[in-house]
Coordinates of C-alpha atoms and ligand atoms in Angstrom, one line a residue:
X1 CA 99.2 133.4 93.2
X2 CA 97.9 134.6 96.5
X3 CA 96.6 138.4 95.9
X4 CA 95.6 139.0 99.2
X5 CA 96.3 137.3 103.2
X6 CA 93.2 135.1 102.6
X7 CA 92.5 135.0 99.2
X8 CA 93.9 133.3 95.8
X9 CA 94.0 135.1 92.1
X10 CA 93.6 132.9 89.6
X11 CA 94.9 133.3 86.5
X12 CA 92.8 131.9 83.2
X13 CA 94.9 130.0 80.2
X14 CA 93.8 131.2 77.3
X15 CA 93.7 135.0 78.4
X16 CA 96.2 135.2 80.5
X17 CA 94.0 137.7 82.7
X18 CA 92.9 136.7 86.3
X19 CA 89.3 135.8 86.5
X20 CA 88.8 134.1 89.1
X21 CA 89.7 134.2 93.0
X22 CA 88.9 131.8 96.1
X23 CA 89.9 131.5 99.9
X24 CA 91.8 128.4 100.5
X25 CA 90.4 126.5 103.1
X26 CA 92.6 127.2 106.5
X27 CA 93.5 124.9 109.3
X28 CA 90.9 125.1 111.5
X29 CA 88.3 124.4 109.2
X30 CA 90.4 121.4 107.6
X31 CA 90.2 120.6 111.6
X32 CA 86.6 120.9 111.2
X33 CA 85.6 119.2 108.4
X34 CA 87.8 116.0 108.7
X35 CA 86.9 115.6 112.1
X36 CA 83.2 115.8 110.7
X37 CA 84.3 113.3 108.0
X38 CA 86.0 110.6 110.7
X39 CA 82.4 110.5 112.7
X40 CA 80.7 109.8 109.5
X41 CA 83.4 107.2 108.2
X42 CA 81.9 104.1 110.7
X43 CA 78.6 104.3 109.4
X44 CA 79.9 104.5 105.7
X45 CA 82.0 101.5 106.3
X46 CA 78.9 99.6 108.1
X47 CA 77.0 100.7 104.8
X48 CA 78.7 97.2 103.3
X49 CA 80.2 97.9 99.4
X50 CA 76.3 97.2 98.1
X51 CA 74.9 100.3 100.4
X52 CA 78.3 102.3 98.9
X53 CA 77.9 100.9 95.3
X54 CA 74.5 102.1 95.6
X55 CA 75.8 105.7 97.0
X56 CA 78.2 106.0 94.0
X57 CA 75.6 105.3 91.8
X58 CA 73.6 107.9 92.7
X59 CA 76.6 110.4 92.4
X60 CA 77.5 109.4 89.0
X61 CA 74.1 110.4 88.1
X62 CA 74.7 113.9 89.7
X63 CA 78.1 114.1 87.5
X64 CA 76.1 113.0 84.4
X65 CA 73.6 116.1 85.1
X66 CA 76.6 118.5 85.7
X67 CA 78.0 117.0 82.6
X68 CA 78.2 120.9 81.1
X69 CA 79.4 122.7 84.1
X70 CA 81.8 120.6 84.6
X71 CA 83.0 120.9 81.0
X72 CA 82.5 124.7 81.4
X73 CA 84.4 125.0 84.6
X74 CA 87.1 122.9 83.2
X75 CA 87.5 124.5 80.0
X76 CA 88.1 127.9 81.9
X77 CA 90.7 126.2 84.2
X78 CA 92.5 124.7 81.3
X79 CA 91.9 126.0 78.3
X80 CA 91.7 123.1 76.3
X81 CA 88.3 121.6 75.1
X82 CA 88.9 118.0 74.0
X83 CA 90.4 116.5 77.1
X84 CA 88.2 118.2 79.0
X85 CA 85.5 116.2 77.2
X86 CA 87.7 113.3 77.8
X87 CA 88.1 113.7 81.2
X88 CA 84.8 115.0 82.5
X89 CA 83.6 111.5 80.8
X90 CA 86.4 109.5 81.7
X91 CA 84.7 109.5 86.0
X92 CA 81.3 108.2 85.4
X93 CA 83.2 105.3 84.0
X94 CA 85.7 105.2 86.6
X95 CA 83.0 105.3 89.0
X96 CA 81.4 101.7 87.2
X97 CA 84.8 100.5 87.0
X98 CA 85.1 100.0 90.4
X99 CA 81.6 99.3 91.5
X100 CA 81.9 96.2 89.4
X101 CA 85.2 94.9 91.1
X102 CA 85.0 96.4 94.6
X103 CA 82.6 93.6 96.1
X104 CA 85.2 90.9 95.3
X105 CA 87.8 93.1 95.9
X106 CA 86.0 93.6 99.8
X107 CA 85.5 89.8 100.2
X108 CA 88.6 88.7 102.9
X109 CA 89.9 85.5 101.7
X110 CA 88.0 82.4 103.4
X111 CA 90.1 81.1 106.4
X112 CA 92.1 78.5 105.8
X113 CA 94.4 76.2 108.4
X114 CA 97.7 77.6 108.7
X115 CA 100.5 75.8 107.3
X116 CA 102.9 76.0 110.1
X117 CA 100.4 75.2 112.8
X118 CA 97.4 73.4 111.3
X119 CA 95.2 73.8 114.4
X120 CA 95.7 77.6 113.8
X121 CA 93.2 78.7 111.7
X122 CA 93.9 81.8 109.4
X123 CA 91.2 84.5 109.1
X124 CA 91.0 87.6 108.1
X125 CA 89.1 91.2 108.7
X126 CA 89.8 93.9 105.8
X127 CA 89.7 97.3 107.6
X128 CA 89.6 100.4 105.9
X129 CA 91.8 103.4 106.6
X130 CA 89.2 106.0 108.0
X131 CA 90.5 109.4 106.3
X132 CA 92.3 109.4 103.1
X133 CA 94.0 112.5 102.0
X134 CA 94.3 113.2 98.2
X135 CA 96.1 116.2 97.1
X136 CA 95.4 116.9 93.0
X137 CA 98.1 118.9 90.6
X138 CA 96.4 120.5 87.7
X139 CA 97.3 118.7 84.4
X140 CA 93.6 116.6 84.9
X141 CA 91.9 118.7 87.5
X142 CA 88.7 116.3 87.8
X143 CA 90.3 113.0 87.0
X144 CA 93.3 113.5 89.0
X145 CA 91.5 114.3 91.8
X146 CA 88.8 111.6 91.9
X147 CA 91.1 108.5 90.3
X148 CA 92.0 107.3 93.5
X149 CA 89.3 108.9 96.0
X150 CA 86.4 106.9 94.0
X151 CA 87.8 103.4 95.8
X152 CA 89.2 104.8 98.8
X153 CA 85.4 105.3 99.3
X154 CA 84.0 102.1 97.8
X155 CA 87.0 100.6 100.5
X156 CA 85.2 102.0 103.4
X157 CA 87.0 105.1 103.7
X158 CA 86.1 108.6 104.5
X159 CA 88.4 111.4 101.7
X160 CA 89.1 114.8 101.9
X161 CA 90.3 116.1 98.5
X162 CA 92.4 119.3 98.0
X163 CA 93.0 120.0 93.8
X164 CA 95.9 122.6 92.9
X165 CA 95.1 125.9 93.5
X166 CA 96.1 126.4 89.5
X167 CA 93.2 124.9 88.2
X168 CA 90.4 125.2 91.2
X169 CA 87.2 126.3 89.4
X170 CA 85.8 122.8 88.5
X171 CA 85.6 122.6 92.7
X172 CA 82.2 124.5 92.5
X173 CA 80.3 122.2 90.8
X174 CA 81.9 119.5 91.7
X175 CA 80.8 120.1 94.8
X176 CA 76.9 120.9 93.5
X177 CA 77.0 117.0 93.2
X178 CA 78.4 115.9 96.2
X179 CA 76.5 117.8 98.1
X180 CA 73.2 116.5 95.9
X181 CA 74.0 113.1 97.7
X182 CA 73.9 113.6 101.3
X183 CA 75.2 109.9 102.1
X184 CA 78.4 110.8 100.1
X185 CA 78.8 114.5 101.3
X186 CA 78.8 113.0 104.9
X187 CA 82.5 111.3 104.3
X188 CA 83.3 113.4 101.3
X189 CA 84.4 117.1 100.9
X190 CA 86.5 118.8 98.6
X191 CA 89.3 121.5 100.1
X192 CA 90.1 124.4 98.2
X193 CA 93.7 125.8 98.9
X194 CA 97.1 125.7 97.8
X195 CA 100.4 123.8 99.4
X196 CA 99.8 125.1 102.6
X197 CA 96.3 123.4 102.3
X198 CA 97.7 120.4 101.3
X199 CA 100.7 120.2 104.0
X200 CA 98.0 120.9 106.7
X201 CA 95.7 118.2 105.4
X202 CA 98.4 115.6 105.9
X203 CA 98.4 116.0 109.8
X204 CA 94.5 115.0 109.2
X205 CA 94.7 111.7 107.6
X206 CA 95.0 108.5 108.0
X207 CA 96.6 107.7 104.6
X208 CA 97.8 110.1 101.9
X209 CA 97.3 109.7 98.0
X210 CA 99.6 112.6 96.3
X211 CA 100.2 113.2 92.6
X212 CA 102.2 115.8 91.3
X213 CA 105.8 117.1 91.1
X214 CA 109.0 115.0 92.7
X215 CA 109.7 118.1 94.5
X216 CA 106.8 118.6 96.3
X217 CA 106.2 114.5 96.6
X218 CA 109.5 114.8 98.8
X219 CA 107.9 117.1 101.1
X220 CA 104.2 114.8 101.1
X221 CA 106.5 112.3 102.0
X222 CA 108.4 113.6 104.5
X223 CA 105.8 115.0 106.2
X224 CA 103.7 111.3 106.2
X225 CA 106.5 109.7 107.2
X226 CA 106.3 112.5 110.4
X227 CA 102.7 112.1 111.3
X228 CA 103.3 108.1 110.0
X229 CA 101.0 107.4 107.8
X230 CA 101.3 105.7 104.3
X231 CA 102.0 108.1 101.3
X232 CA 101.2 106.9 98.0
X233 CA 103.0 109.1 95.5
X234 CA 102.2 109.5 91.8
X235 CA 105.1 112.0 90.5
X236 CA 107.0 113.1 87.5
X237 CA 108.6 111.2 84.2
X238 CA 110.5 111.8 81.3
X239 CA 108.8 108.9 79.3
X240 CA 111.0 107.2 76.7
X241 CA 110.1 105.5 74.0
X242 CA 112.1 103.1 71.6
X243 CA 111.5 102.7 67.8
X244 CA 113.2 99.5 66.3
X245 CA 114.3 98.6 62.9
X246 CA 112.0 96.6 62.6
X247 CA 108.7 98.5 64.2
X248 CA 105.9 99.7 61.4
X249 CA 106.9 103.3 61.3
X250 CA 104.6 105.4 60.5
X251 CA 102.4 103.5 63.4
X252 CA 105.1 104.8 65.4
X253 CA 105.3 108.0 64.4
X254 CA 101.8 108.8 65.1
X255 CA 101.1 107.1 68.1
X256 CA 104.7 108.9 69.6
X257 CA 103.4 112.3 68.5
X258 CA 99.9 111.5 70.0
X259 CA 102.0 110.3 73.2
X260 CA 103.5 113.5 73.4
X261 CA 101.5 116.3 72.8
X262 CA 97.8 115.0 74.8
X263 CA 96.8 117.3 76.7
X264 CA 100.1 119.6 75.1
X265 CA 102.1 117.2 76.8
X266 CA 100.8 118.3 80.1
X267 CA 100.8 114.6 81.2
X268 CA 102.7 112.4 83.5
X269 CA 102.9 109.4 81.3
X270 CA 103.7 111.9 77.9
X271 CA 106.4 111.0 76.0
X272 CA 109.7 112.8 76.6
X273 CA 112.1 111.3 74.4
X274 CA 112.0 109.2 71.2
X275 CA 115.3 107.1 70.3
X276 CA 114.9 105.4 66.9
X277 CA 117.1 102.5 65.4
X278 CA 119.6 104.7 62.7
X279 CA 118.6 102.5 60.1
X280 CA 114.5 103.8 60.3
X281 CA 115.3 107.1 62.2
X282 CA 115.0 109.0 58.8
X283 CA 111.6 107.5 57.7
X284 CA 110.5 108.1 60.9
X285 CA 111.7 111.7 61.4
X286 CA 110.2 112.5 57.9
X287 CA 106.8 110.9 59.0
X288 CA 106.8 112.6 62.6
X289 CA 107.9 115.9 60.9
X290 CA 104.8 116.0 58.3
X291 CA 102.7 114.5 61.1
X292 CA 103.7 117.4 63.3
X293 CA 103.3 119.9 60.9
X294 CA 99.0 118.9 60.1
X295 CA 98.3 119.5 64.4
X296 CA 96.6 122.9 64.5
X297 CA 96.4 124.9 67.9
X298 CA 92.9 125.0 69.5
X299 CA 93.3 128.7 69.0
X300 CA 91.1 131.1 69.1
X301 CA 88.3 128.1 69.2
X302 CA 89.3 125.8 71.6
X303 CA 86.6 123.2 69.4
X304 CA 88.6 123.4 66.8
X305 CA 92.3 122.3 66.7
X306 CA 94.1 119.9 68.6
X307 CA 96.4 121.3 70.7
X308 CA 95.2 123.8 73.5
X309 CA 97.5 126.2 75.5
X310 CA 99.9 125.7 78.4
X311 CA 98.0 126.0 81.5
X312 CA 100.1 127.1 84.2
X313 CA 102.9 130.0 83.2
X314 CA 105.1 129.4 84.8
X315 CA 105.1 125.5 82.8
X316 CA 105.7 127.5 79.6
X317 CA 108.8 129.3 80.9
X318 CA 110.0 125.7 81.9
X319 CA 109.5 124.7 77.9
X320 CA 111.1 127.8 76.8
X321 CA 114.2 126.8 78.6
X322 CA 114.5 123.2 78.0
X323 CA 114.4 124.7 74.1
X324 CA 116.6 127.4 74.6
X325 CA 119.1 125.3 76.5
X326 CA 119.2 122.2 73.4
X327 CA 119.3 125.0 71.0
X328 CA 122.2 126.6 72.6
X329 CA 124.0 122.7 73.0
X330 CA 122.9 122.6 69.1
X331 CA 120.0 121.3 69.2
X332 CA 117.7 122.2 66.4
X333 CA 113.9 122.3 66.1
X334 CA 112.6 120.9 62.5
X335 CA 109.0 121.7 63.5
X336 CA 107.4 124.5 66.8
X337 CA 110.5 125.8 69.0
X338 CA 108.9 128.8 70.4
X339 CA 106.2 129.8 72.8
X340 CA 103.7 131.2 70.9
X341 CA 101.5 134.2 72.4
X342 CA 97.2 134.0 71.7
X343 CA 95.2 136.3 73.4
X344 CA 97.6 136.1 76.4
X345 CA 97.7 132.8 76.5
X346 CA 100.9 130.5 76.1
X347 CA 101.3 128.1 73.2
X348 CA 103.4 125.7 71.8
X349 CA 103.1 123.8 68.8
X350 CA 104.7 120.1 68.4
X351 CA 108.4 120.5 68.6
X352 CA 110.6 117.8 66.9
X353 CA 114.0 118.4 67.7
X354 CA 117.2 116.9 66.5
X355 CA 121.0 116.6 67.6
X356 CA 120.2 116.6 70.9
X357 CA 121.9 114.6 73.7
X358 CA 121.8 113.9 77.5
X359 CA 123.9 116.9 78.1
X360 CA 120.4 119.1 77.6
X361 CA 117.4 119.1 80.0
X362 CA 115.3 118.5 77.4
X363 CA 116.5 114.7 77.9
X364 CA 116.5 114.8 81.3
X365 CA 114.6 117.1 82.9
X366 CA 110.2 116.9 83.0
X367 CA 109.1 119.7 80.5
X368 CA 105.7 118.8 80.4
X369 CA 105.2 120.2 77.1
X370 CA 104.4 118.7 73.5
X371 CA 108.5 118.9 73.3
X372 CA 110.1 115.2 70.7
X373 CA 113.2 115.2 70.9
X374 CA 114.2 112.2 68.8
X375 CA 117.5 110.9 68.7
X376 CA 119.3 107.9 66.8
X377 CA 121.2 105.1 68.2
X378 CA 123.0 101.7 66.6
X379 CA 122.4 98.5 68.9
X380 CA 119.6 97.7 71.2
X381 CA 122.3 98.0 74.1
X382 CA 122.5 101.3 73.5
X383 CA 119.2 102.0 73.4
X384 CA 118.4 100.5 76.9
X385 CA 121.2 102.0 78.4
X386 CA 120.0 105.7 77.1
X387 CA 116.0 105.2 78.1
X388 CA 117.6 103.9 81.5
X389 CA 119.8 107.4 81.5
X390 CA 117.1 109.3 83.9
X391 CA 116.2 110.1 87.3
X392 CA 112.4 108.9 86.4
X393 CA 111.0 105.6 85.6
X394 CA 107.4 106.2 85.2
X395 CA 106.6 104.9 81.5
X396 CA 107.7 104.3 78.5
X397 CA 106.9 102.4 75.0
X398 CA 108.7 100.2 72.9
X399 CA 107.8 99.7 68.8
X400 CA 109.0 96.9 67.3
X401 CA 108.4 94.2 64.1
X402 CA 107.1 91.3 67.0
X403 CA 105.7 90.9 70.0
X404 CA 109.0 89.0 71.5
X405 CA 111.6 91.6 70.2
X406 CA 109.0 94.2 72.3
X407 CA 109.2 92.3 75.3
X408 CA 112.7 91.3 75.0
X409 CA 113.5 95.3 75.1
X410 CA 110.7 96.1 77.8
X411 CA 112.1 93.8 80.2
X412 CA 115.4 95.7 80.2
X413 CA 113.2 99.3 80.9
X414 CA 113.0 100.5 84.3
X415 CA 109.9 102.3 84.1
X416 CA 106.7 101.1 85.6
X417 CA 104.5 100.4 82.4
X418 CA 105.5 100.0 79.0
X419 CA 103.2 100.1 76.1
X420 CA 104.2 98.2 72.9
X421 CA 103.3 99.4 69.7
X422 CA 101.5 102.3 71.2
X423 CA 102.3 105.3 73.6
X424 CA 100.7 106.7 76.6
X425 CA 98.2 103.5 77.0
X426 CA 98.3 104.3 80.6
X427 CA 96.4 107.3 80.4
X428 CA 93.2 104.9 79.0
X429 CA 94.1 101.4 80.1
X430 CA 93.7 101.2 84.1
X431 CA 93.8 97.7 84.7
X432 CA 97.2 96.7 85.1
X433 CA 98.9 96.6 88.1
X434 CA 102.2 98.8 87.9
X435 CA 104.6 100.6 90.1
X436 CA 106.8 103.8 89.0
X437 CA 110.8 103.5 89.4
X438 CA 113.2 105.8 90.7
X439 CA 111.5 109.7 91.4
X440 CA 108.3 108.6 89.5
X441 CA 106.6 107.6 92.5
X442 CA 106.4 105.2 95.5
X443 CA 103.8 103.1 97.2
X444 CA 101.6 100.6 96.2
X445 CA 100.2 100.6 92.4
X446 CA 97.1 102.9 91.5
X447 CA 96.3 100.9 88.9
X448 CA 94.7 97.4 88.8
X449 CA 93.1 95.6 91.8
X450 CA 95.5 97.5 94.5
X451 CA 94.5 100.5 93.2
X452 CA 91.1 99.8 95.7
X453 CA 93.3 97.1 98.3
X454 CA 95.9 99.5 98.9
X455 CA 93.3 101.2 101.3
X456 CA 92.5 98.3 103.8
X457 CA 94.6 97.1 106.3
X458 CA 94.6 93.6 107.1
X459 CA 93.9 92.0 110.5
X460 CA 94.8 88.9 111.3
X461 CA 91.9 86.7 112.9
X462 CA 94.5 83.5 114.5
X463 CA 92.0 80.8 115.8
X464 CA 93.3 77.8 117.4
X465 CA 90.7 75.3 117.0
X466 CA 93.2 72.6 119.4
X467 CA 92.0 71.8 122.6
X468 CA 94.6 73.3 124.2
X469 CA 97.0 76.1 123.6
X470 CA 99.8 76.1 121.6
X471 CA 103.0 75.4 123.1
X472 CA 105.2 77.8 121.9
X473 CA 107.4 78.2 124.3
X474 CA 108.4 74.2 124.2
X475 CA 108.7 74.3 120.7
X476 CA 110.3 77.6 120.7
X477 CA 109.0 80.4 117.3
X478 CA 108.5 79.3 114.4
Ligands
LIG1 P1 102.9 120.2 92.3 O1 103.8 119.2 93.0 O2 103.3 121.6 92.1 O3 101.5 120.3 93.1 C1 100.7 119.2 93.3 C2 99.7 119.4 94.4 O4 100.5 119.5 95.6 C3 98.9 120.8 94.4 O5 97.6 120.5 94.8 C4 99.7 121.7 95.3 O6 98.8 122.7 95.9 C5 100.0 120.7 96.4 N1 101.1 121.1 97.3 C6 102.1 122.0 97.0 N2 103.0 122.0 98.1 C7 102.5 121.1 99.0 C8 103.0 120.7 100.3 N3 104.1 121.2 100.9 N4 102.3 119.7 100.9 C9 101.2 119.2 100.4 N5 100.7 119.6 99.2 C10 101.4 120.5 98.5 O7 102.5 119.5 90.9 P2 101.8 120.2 89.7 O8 102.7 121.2 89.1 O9 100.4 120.6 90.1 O10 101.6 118.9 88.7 C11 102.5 118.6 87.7 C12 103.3 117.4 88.2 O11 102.5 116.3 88.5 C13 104.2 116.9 87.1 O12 105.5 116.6 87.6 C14 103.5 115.6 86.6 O13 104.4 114.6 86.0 C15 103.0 115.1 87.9 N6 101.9 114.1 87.7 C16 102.1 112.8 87.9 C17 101.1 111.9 87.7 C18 101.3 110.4 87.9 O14 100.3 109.7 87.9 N7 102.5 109.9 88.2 C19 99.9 112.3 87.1 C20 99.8 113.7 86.8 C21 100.7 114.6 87.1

């Protein structure tokens, strides 16, 4: 919400009032500070991943310090207290994480003969983009907005981070501790602003990391295709997940409803839509129902309680009409169903809804909300072909009785991760390699080893250790 020319209101989740205001950063001083950043990126790259390592180090310490502004911060742009605990613990970790794999990650493979031309031989030089961009939404403020800066810098590179304008008050001391490590402030600085922040940072960077909403991904890629640069874009699903006969049910019944409504299902990877084998799907609707019905809103302490409130506003009129428009196509809500109203804040407690169909957005449109709408189906084909039903292929999970009927089911998904006899394992496990399908995203994966490779470029070194040149043009190409 911009309240004046140069200034944004921000409005607070759990009141409802606006608290809070900032100035976006503008494009002269995103001129300013990335040019700054570039003249600093050479030295950071000379630094060698030991020197970085070292750098990181010392910044996780800083986080560890600002351990309870952080949380503070967060809390007040969220709402919600136990991911925030999650998440402001989740970076020092990711921050180890990658210090202990970048300096094999860095190491260029040793040069080997060719194979076409054995007197060629093959050598490589890794070299780093010098600016990554990395523009934030505000589901995971923090996390979402470090996840992939931490190794574009231990690649070499110099970022410049703008987080959604929704959720900006973690910048402050986020920015206390970046600026308590002067190596690190040198080639990394956080942009306050909102899209017009973001657009103008992409005509500064060398290489743009993006999470957020398909719509505005079009536009991030659009506009990196325009100034040519690579765009790695994290977007939007409507996570499925499949319950067989044969799956333990209550197992799946918790871990769905724990899939969905994390973070109130205010996460990429939540679950979206639950189909269940007809022969289980009442045990499992009566175990999800009386599952549902023990989760407790984090209202009016966020401590206590497990569900906090919707964060942006204009999310929770998106939930209210995914509702209202099942409910109308009869649809019907055993548990929730409504927004609630707290102290101006927006609720909504788990929603299991039944007789619903992919007529309804709720089944095909991203509510982002702890929404479970569970439907039944009779042969395995069916199921496959109705998770497959989507415009998104980001996740998804599959239960089942063995490990081989799981498999046998996930290879059919097209979705970009699948956790078996779990949900949601993406939002913990970051190891494996993955990319999204359809809208959910495009680029190379975030997770897993590319996660830090996708930000070098490789040069070839070609040395032809013959006596003479090669004679190509006798033998013609290759
Ligand atoms: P959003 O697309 O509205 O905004 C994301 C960011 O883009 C914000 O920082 C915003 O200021 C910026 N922005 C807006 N217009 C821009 C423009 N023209 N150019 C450049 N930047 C611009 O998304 P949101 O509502 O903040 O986040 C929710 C969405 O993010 C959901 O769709 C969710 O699924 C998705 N998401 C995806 C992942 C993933 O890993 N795939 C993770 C979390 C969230």
């Amino acid at each position: 919400m911009v309240d004046t020319a140069d200034r944004i209101a921000v409005r607070n989740p759990r009141t409802g009032q606006v608290d809070y205001h900032f100035t976006p950063a503008d494009p002269s001083r995103i001129a300013a500070v990335t040019a700054g950043l570039r003249q600093a990126q050479p030295a950071w790259a000379a630094l060698g991943v030991a020197g970085r390592v070292a750098v990181l180090q010392a910044w996780k310490a800083e986080l560890v310090k600002a351990r309870d502004a952080l949380q503070q911060a967060l809390l007040a742009d969220t709402g919600r207290w136990r991911e925030t605990v999650l998440e402001v613990d989740a970076v020092p970790r990711l921050i180890d994480r990658w210090c202990a794999e970048a300096p094999a990650l860095l190491e260029a493979p040793p040069a080997r003969p060719s194979r076409i031309v054995p007197s060629v031989a093959v050598d490589a030089i890794l070299t780093p983009y010098p600016l990554v961009g990395v523009i934030s939404p505000w589901n995971f403020p923090l996390l979402l907005s470090l996840i992939d800066t931490v190794p574009a810098l231990l690649a070499g590179c110099a970022a410049a981070v703008k987080p959604s304008e929704v959720t900006p008050r973690f910048i402050e001391p986020l920015a206390a501790t970046i600026a308590a490590v002067p190596d690190l402030a040198a080639v990394l600085a956080v942009l306050p602003g909102a899209g017009a922040t973001g657009a103008a940072l992409i005509g500064n960077v060398d290489a743009v990391c993006f999470t957020g909403s398909v719509a505005t991904g079009r536009k991030v890629g659009e506009a990196a295709a325009k100034a040519f640069i690579p765009a790695f874009l994290e977007l939007g699903g409507k996570d499925p997940a499949i319950v067989m006969a044969s799956a333990d049910v209550d197992r799946a019944a918790s871990a769905c409803l724990s899939g969905s409504i994390s973070n109130a299902g205010q996460a990429c990877q939540s679950l979206e839509r639950i189909y269940v084998d007809r022969r289980v799907y009442a045990a499992f609707l009566e175990a999800l129902v009386l599952k549902a019905g023990r989760i407790r809103l984090a209202w009016p302490d966020p401590a206590q309680g497990e569900i906090g409130p919707i964060i942006f506003d204009r999310q929770a009129e998106i939930i209210a009409d995914h509702v209202t428009d099942a409910v109308s196509k009869g649809a019907k809500c055993l548990t929730g169903g409504k927004i609630e109203r707290h102290g101006g804040g927006a609720w909504v407690a788990p929603t299991v809804m039944v007789n619903v169909n992919h007529d309804m957005k709720v089944m095909r449109e991203e509510s982002f909300g702890p929404l479970l709408p569970v439907m039944p189906f009779d042969t395995e084909e069916e199921a496959a072909r109705l998770a497959n039903d989507s415009d998104y292929g980001l996740s998804a999970a599959v239960f089942a009785g063995s490990e081989e009927e799981a498999r046998a089911m996930a290879a059919r998904l097209e979705a970009g991760a699948i956790s078996i006899n779990d949900a949601a394992l993406t939002a913990m496990v970051y190891d494996a390699e993955k990319n999204s399908f359809k809208l959910s995203g495009l680029g190379g994966s975030r997770m897993g080893p590319s996660g830090l490779t996708r930000f070098l470029r490789r040069k070839a070194l070609l040395i032809n250790r013959a006596d003479s040149p090669s004679p190509w043009w006798i033998a013609g190409p290759a």
